[in-house]
Short mmCIF file of C-alpha atoms and ligand atoms in Angstrom, two decimals:
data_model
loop_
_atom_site.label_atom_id
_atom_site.label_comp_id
_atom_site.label_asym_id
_atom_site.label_seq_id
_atom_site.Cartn_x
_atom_site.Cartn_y
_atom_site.Cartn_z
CA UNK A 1 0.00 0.00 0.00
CA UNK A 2 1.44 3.16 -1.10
CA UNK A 3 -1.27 5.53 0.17
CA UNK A 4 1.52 7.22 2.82
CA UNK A 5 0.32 8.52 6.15
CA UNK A 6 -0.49 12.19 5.14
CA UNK A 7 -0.84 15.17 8.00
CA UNK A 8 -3.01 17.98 7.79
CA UNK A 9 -0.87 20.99 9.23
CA UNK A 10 -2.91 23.80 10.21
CA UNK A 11 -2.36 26.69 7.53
CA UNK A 12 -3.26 22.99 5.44
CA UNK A 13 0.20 22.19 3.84
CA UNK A 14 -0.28 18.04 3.95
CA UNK A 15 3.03 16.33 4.78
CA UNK A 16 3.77 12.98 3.12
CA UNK A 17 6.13 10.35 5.40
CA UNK A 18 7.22 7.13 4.60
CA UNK A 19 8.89 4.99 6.80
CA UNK A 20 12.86 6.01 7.44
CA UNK A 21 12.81 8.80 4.99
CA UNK A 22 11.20 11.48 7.37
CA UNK A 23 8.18 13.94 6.40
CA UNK A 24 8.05 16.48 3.39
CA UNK A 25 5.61 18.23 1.79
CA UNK A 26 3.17 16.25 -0.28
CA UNK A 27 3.09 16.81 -4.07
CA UNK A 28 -0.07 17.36 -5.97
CA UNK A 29 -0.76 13.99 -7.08
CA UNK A 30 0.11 12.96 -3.40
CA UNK A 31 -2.68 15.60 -2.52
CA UNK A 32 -4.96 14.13 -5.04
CA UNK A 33 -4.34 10.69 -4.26
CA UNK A 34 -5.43 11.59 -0.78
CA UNK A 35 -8.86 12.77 -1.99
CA UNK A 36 -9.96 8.97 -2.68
CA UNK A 37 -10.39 8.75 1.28
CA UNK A 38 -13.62 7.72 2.07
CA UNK A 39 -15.04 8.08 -1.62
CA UNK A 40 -15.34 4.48 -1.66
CA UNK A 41 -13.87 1.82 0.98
CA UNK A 42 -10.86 0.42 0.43
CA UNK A 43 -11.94 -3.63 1.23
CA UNK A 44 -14.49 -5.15 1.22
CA UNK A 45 -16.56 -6.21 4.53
CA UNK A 46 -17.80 -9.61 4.60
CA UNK A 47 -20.63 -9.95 6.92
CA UNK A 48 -20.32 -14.15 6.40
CA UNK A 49 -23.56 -14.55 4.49
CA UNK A 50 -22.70 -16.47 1.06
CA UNK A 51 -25.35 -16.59 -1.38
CA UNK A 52 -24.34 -19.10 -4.23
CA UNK A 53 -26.40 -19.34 -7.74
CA UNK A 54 -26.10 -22.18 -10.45
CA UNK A 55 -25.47 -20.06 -13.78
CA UNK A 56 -25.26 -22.69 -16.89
CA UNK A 57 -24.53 -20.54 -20.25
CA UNK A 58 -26.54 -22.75 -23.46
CA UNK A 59 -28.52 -22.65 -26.50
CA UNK A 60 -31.92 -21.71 -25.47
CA UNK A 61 -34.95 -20.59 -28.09
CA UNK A 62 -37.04 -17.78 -26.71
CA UNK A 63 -40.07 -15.87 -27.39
CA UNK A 64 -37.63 -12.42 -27.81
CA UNK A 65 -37.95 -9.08 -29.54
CA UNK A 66 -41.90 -9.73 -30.71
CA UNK A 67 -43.05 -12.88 -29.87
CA UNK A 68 -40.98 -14.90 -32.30
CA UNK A 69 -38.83 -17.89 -31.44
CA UNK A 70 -34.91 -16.86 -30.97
CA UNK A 71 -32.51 -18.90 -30.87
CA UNK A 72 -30.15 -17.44 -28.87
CA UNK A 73 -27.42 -17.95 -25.63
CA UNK A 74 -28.27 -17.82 -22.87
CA UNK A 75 -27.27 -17.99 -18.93
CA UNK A 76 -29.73 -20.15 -17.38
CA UNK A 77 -32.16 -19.93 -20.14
CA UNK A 78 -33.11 -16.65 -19.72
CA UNK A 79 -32.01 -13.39 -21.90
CA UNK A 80 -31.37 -10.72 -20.22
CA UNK A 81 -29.83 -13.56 -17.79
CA UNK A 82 -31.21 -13.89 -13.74
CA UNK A 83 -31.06 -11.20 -11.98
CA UNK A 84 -28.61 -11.88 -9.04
CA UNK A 85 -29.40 -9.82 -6.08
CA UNK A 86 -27.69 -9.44 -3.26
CA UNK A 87 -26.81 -7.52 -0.28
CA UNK A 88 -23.60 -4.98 0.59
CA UNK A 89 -21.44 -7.43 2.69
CA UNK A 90 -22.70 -10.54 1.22
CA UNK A 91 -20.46 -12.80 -0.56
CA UNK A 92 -21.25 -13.86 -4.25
CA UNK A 93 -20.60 -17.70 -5.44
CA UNK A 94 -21.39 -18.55 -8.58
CA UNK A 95 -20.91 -21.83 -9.76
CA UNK A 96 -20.62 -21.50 -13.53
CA UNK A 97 -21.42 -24.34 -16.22
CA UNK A 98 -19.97 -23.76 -19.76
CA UNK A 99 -22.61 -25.52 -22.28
CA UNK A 100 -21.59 -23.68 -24.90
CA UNK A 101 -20.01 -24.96 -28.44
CA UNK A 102 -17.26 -22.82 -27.27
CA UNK A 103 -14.70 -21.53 -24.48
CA UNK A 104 -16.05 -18.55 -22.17
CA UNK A 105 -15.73 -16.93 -19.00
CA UNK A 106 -17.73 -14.35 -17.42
CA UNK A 107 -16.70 -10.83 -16.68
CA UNK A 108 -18.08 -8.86 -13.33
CA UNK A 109 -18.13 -5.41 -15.28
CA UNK A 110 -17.85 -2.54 -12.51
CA UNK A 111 -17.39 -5.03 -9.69
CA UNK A 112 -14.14 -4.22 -7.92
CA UNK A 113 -12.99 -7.89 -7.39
CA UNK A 114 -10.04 -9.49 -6.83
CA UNK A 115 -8.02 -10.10 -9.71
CA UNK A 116 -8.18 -13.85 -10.10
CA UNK A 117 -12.23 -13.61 -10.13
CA UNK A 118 -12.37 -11.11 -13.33
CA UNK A 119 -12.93 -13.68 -16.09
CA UNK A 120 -10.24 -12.10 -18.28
CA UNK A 121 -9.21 -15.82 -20.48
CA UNK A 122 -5.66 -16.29 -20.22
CA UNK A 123 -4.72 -13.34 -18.35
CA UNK A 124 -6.95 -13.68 -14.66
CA UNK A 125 -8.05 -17.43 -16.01
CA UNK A 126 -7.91 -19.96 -18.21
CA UNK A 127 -11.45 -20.22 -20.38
CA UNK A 128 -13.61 -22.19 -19.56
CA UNK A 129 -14.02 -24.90 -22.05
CA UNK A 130 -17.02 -26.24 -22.80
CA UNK A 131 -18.59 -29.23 -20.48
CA UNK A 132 -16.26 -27.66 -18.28
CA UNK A 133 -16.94 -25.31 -14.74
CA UNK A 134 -15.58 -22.43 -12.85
CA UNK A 135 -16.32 -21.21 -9.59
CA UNK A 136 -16.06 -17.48 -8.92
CA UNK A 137 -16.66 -15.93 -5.39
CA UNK A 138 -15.94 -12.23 -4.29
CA UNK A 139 -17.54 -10.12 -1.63
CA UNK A 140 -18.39 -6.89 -3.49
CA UNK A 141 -17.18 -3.88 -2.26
CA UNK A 142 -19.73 -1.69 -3.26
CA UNK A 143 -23.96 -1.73 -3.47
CA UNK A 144 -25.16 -0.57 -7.30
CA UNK A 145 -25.47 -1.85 -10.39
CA UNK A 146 -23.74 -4.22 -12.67
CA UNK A 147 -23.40 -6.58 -14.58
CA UNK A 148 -21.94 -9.69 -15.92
CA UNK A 149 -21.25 -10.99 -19.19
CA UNK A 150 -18.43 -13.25 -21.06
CA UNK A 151 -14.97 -11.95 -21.96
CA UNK A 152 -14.63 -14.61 -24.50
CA UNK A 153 -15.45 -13.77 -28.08
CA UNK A 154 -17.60 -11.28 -26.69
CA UNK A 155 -18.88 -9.47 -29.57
CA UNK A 156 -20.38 -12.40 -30.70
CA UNK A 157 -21.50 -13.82 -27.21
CA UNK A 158 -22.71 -11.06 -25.76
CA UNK A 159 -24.40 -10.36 -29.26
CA UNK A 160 -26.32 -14.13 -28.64
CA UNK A 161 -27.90 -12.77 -25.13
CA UNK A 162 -25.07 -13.59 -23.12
CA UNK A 163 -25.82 -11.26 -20.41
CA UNK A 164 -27.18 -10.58 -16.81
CA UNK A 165 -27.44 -7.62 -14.22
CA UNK A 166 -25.84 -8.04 -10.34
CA UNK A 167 -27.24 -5.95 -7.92
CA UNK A 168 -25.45 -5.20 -4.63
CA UNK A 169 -28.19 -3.86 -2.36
CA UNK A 170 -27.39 -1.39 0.44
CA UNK A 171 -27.29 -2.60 3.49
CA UNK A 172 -30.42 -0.48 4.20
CA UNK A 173 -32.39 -0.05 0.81
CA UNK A 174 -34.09 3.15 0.30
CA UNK A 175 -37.74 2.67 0.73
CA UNK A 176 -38.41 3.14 -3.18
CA UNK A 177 -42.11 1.33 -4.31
CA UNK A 178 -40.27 -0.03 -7.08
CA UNK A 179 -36.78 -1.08 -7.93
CA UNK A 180 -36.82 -2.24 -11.02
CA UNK A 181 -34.48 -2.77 -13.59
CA UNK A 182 -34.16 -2.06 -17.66
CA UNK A 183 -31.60 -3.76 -19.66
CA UNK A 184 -31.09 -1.99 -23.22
CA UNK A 185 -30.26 -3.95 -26.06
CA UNK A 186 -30.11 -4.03 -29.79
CA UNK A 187 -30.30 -7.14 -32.24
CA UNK A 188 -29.55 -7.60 -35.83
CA UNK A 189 -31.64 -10.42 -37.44
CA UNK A 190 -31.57 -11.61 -41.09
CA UNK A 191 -34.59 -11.62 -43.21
CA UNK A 192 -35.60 -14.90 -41.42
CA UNK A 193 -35.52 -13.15 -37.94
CA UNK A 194 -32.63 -14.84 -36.65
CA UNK A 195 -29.60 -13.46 -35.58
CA UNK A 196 -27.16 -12.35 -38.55
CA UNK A 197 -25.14 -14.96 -38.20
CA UNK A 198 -22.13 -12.77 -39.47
CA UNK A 199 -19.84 -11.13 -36.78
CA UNK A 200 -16.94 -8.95 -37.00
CA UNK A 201 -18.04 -7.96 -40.65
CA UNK A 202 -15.83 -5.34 -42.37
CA UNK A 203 -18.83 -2.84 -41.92
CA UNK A 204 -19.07 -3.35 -38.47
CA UNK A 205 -15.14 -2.72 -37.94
CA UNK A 206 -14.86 0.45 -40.28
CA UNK A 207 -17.83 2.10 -38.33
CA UNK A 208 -19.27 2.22 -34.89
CA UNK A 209 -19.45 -1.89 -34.61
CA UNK A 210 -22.74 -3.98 -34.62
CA UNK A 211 -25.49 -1.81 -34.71
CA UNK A 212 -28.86 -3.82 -34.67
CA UNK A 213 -31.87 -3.07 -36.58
CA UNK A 214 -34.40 -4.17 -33.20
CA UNK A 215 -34.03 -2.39 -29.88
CA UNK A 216 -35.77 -4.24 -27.10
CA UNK A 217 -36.03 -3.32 -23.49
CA UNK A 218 -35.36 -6.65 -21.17
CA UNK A 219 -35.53 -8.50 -24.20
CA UNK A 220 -39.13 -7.01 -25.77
CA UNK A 221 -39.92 -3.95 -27.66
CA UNK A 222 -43.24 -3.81 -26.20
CA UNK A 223 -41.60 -3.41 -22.47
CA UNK A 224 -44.03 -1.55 -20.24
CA UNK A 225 -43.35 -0.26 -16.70
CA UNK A 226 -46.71 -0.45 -14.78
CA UNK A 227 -46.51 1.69 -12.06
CA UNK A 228 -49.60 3.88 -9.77
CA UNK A 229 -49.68 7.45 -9.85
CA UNK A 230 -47.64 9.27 -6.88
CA UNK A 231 -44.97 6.64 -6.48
CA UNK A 232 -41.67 6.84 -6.20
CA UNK A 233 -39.59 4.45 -7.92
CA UNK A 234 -35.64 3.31 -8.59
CA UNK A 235 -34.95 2.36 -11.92
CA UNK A 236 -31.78 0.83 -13.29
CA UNK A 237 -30.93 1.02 -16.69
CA UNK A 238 -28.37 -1.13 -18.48
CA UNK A 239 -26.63 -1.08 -21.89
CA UNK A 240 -26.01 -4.27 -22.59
CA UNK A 241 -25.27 -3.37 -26.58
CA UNK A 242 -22.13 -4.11 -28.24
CA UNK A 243 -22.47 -0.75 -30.03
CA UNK A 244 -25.27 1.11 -29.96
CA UNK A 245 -25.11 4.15 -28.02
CA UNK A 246 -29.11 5.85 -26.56
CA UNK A 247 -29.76 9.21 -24.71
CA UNK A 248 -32.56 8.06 -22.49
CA UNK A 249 -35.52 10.56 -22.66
CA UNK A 250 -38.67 10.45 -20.16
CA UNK A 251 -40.25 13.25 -21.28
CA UNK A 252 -42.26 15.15 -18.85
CA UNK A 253 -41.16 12.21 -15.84
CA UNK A 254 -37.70 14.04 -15.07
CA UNK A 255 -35.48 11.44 -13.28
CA UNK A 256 -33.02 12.53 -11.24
CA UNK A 257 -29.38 10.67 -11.73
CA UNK A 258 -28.33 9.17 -8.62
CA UNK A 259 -26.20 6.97 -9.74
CA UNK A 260 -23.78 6.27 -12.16
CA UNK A 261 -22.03 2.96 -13.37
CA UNK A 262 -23.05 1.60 -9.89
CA UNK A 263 -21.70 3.99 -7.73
CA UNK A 264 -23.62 7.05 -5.94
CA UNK A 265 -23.62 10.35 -6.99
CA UNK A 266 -22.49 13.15 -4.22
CA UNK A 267 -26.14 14.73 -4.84
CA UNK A 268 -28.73 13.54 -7.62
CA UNK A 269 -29.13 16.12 -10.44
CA UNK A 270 -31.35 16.07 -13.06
CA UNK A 271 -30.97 13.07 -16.41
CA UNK A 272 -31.02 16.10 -18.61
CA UNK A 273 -28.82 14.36 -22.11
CA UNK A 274 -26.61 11.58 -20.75
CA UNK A 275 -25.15 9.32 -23.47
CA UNK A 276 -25.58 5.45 -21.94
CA UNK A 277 -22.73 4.15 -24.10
CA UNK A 278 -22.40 -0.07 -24.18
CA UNK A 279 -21.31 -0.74 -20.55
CA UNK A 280 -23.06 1.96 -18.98
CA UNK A 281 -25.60 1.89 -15.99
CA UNK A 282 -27.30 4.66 -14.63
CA UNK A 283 -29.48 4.82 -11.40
CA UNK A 284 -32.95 6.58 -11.82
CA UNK A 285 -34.86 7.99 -9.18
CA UNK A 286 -38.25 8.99 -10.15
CA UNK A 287 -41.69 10.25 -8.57
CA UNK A 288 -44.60 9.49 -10.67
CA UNK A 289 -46.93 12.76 -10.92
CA UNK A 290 -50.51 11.86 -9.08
CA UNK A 291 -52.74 13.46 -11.87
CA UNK A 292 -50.25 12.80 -14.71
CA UNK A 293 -51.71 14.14 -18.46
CA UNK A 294 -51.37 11.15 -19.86
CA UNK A 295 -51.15 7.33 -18.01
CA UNK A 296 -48.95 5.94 -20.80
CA UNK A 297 -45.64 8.06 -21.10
CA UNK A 298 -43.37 6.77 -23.96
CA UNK A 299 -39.38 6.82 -22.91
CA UNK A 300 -37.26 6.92 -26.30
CA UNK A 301 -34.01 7.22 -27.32
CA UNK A 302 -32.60 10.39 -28.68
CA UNK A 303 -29.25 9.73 -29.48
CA UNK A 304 -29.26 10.70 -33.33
CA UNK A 305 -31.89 13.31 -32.39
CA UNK A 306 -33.35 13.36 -36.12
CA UNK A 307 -34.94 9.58 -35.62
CA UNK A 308 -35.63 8.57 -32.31
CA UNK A 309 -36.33 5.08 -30.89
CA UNK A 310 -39.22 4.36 -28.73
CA UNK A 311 -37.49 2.21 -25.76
CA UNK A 312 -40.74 1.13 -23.45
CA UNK A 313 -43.13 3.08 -21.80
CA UNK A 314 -43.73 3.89 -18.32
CA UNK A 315 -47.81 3.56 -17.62
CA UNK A 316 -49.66 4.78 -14.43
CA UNK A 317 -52.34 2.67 -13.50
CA UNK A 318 -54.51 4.02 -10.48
CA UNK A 319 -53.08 6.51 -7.94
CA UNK A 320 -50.79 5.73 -4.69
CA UNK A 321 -52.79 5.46 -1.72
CA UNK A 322 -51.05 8.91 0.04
CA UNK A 323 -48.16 11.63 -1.28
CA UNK A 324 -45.09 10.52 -2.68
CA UNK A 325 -42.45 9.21 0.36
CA UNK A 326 -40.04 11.89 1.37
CA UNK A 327 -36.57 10.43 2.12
CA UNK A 328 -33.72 11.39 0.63
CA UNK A 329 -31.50 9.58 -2.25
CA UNK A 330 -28.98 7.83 -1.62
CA UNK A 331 -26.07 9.90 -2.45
CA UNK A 332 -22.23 9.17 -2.02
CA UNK A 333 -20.37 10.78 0.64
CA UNK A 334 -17.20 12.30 -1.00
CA UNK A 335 -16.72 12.28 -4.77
CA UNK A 336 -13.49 13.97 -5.14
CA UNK A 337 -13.29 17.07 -7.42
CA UNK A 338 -9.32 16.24 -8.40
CA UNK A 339 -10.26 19.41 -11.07
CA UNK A 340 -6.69 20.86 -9.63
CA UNK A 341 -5.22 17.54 -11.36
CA UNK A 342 -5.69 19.46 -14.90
CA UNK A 343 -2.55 21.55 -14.20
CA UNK A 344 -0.51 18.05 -13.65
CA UNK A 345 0.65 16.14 -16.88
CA UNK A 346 -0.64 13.22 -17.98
CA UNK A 347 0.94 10.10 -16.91
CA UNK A 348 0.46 8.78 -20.33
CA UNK A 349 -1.31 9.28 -23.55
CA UNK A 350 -3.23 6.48 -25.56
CA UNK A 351 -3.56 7.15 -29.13
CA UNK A 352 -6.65 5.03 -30.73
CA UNK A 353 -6.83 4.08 -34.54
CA UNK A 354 -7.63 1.63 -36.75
CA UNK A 355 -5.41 0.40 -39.80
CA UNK A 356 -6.18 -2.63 -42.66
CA UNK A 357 -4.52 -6.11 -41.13
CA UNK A 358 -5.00 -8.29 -38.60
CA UNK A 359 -7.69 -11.59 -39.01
CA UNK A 360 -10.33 -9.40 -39.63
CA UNK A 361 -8.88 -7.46 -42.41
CA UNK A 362 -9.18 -3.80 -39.64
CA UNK A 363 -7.65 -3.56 -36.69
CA UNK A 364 -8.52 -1.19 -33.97
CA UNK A 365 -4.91 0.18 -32.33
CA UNK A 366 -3.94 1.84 -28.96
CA UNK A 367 -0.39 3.13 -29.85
CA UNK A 368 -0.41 1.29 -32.38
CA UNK A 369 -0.75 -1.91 -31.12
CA UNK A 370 -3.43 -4.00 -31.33
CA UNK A 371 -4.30 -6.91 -28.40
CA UNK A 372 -4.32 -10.30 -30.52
CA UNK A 373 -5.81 -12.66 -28.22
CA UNK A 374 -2.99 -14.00 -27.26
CA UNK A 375 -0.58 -11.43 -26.57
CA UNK A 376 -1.60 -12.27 -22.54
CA UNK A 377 2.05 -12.02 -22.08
CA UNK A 378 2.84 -9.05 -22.98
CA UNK A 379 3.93 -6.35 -20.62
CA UNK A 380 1.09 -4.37 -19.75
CA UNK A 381 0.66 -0.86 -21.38
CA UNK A 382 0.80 1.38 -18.22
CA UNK A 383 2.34 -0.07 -14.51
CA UNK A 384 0.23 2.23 -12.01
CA UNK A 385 1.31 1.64 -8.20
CA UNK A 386 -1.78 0.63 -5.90
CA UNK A 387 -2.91 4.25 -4.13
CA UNK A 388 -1.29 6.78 -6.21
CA UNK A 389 -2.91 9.05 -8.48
CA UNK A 390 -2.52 8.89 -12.18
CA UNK A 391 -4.20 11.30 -15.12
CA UNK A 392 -4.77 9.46 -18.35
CA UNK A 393 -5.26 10.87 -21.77
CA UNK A 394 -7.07 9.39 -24.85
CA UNK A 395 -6.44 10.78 -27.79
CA UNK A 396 -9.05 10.02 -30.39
CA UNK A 397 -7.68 9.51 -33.74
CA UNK A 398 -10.54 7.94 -35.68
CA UNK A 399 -13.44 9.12 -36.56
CA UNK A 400 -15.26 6.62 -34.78
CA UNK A 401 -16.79 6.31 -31.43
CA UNK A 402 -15.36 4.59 -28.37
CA UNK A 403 -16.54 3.73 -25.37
CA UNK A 404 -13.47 3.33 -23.10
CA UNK A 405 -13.92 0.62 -20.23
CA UNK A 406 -11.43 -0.08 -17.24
CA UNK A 407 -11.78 -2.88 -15.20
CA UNK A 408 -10.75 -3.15 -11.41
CA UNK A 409 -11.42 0.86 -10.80
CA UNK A 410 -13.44 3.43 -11.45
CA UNK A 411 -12.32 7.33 -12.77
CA UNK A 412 -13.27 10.66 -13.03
CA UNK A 413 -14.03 12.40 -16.80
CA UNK A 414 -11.09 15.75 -15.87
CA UNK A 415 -12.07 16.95 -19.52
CA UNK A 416 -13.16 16.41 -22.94
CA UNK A 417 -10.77 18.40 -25.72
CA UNK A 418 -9.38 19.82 -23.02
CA UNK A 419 -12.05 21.73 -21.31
CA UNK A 420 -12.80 20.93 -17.97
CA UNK A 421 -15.25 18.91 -17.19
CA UNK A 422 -17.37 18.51 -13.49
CA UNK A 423 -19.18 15.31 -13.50
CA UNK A 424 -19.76 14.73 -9.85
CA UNK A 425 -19.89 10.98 -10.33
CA UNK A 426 -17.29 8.18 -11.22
CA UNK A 427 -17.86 6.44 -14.28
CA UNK A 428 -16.10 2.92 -15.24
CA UNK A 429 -17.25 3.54 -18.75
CA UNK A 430 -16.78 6.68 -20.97
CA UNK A 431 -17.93 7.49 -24.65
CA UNK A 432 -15.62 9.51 -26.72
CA UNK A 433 -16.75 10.95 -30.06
CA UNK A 434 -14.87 11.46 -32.91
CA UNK A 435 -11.71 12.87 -32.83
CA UNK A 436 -11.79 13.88 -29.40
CA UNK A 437 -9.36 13.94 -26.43
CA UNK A 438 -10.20 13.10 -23.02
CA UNK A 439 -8.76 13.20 -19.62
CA UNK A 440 -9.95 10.93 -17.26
CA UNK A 441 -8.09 10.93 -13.38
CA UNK A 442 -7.81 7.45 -10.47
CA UNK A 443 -6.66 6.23 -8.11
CA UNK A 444 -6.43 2.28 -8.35
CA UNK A 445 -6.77 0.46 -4.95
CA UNK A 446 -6.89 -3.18 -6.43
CA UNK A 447 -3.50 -5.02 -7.56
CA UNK A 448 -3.28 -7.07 -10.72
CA UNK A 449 -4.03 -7.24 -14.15
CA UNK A 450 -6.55 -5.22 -15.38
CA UNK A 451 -7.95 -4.93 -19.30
CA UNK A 452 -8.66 -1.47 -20.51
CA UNK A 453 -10.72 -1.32 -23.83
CA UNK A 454 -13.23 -0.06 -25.96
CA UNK A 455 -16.49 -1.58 -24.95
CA UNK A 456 -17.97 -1.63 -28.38
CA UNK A 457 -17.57 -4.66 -28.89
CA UNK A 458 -15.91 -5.73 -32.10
CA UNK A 459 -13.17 -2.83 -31.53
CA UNK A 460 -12.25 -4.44 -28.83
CA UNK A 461 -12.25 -8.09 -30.68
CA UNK A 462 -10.05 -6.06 -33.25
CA UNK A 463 -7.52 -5.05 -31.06
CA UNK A 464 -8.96 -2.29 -29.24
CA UNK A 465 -7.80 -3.48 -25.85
CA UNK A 466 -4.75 -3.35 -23.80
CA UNK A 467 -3.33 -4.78 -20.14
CA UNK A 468 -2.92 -2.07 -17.61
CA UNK A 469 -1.06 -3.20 -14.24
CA UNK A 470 -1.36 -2.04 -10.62
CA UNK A 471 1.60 -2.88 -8.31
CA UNK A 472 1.16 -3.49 -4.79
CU1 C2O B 501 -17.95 -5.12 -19.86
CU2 C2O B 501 -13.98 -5.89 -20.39
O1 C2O B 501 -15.98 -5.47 -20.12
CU1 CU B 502 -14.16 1.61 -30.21
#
């Protein structure tokens, strides 16, 4: 643990002291390092309670998208896979079956778990082969949102219905009437309504990946919320996509954020446009109006403004028995500004591009290299030492768009092109446009080997993904 005893001198000049070498004063990114302090804990605390779940990944055929039989994968016959719920403190087992015609493993996206348990083949794990098992068991650290999904193949996995959400409940749930949760996803089917049986195609790779031409909500595109006038609800939305990118719009409901990719906001503030890139979760509280104009309130998706998609709608059905619950959300306690890390330089840049070669004819490149599948071995990208803070640059130079995912740690968005940015929320997942730079700041607490890539989904199977390492 490098996170060094700091001291808070009155006139507040912090002191950093290690062991034998005395005190000085602390630099900036020793100052900002410091600011991760109860953002979010450090460890995890096992109350003792294990709850264990059978997950079997197969072939299943299911009445998806309108009605029609799918043929799909699925984790325990069931797309979007169970829900696993469980409690802050409670420890996860999940004893996973591999029926698939191929290898897989399954990925905790946004879990902070140990290293060995994030389902990365061949770097955290060997794949699981089919016929064959894996256990995986971690105590999350913190109550939200995620999700789990395979780390094998994934673009065409996850494309199958390979996917499921994990909910860490706090230990005290806010009394919500509803928690309730949306999974977004897109599917391309051939003329025959099954899927396209093509993946990685040349199209996909030159543009934004796998765009689908169905969008269902949990599965169905005629996904309806019923709810009763004056209540106040939680709602979780997922994008489980490989690609496709939605602005959520509730029209005259106005959800307030409170939380994002899992983790609390400091305060809730208001959805307004926030771009739920593949990856993404976002926390929704909302309070149904008591006389509302209409009882069937369509929530669509305005991400190309010019032709929006109707997601599912939201209909009230009879009013609450009294006024909506006061109580406030759950917020975060400290979500560090770091905005004073700007005037620091980056610890490194990534440059991401694509260029003709590789198995799929287009490869997707961070400094020019693209991840093969097999280049496990290599030495990772960026060493980061456990507790110290690091700013990270992305340097867009495609004209495509790119979701960038870390596992084992969440960040901060510092700034997009430079500009300063004030998001007061982590993120573990981040959509940049074309051509654009961002700076993202962290502080990673968990040792190991951790992937870093773009979560659209055939990037990333094209090279778009890289080891990062945290010593300690
Ligand atoms: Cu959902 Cu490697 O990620
Ligand atoms: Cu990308």
């Amino acid at each position: 643990m490098r996170l060094r005893t700091g001291l808070a001198l009155p006139f507040g000049v912090l002191l950093a002291c290690s062991p034998g070498l005395g005190c000085r004063p602390a630099s900036p990114a020793e100052r900002l390092a410091r600011e991760i302090a109860g953002a979010y804990p450090e460890r995890a605390a096992p109350t003792g309670v294990v709850r264990t779940f059978d997950i079997e990944a197969r072939e299943a055929e299911l009445p998806l998208v309108d009605g029609g039989k799918l043929r799909v994968w699925a984790y325990n016959g069931q797309v979007p896979g169970p829900e696993l719920r469980i409690r802050l403190g409670e420890t996860l087992r999940v004893r996973f079956t591999n029926r698939l015609p191929q290898p897989t493993t399954i990925h905790w996206h946004g879990v902070r778990v140990p290293n060995g348990m994030d389902g990365v083949p061949s770097v955290t794990q060997p794949p699981v082969e089919p016929g064959a098992t894996f256990v995986y068991e971690f105590t999350p650290k913190d109550a939200g949102t995620f999700w789990f999904h395979p780390h094998v193949r994934s673009s065409e996995q996850v494309e199958r219905g390979l996917y499921g959400v994990l909910i860490v409940e706090d230990r005290a749930p806010a009394p919500y009437a509803r928690d309730v949760v949306w999974v977004l996803d897109d599917w391309l089917l051939d003329e025959t309504r099954q899927i396209f049986g093509a993946f990685n195609t040349p199209h996909d790779l030159m543009h934004d990946g796998r765009w689908g031409n169905f969008v269902t909500v949990n599965g169905r595109r005629d996904t309806a919320l019923a709810v009763r006038g004056g209540e106040r609800i939680r709602l979780r939305l997922l994008n489980a996509s490989n690609a496709r990118i939605y602005a959520p719009d509730f029209g005259a409901l106005e959800p307030q954020v409170i939380a994002v990719d899992g983790l609390y906001l400091a305060r809730p503030i208001p959805l307004g446009r926030f771009e739920l890139a593949p990856g993404n979760r976002l926390d929704l509280d909302i309070t149904l109006p008591s006389a509302p104009a209409s009882r069937s309130i369509p929530v669509v998706d305005t991400f190309y403004g010019n032709m929006p998609n109707h997601l599912a709608d939201v209909v009230i059905d009879g009013a609450a028995a009294g006024p909506p619950p006061r109580f406030p959300s759950p917020a975060h306690a400290r979500v560090p500004s770091w905005s004073a890390g700007l005037s620091i330089p980056p610890t490194k840049e990534f440059h991401l591009d694509a260029r003709r070669g590789g198995s799929y004819g287009i490869e997707w490149t961070i400094n020019g290299q693209a991840f093969a599948g097999h280049e496990h071995h290599a030495p990772p990208m960026l060493t980061m030492d456990r507790g110290g803070w690091v700013r990270l640059r992305f340097i867009n130079d495609s004209y495509r768009l790119h979701p960038i995912h870390l596992h084992g740690m969440f960040f901060r968005l510092l700034a997009r092109n430079g500009a300063p940015v004030d998001e007061p929320f982590f993120r573990d997942t981040v959509l940049m446009h074309s051509k654009e730079t961002i700076d993202i700041g962290l502080v990673p607490l968990d040792a190991g080997k951790w992937m870093m890539h773009c979560h659209i989904l055939e990037h990333a199977e094209a090279g778009m993904m890289t080891l990062f390492e945290v010593r300690g």
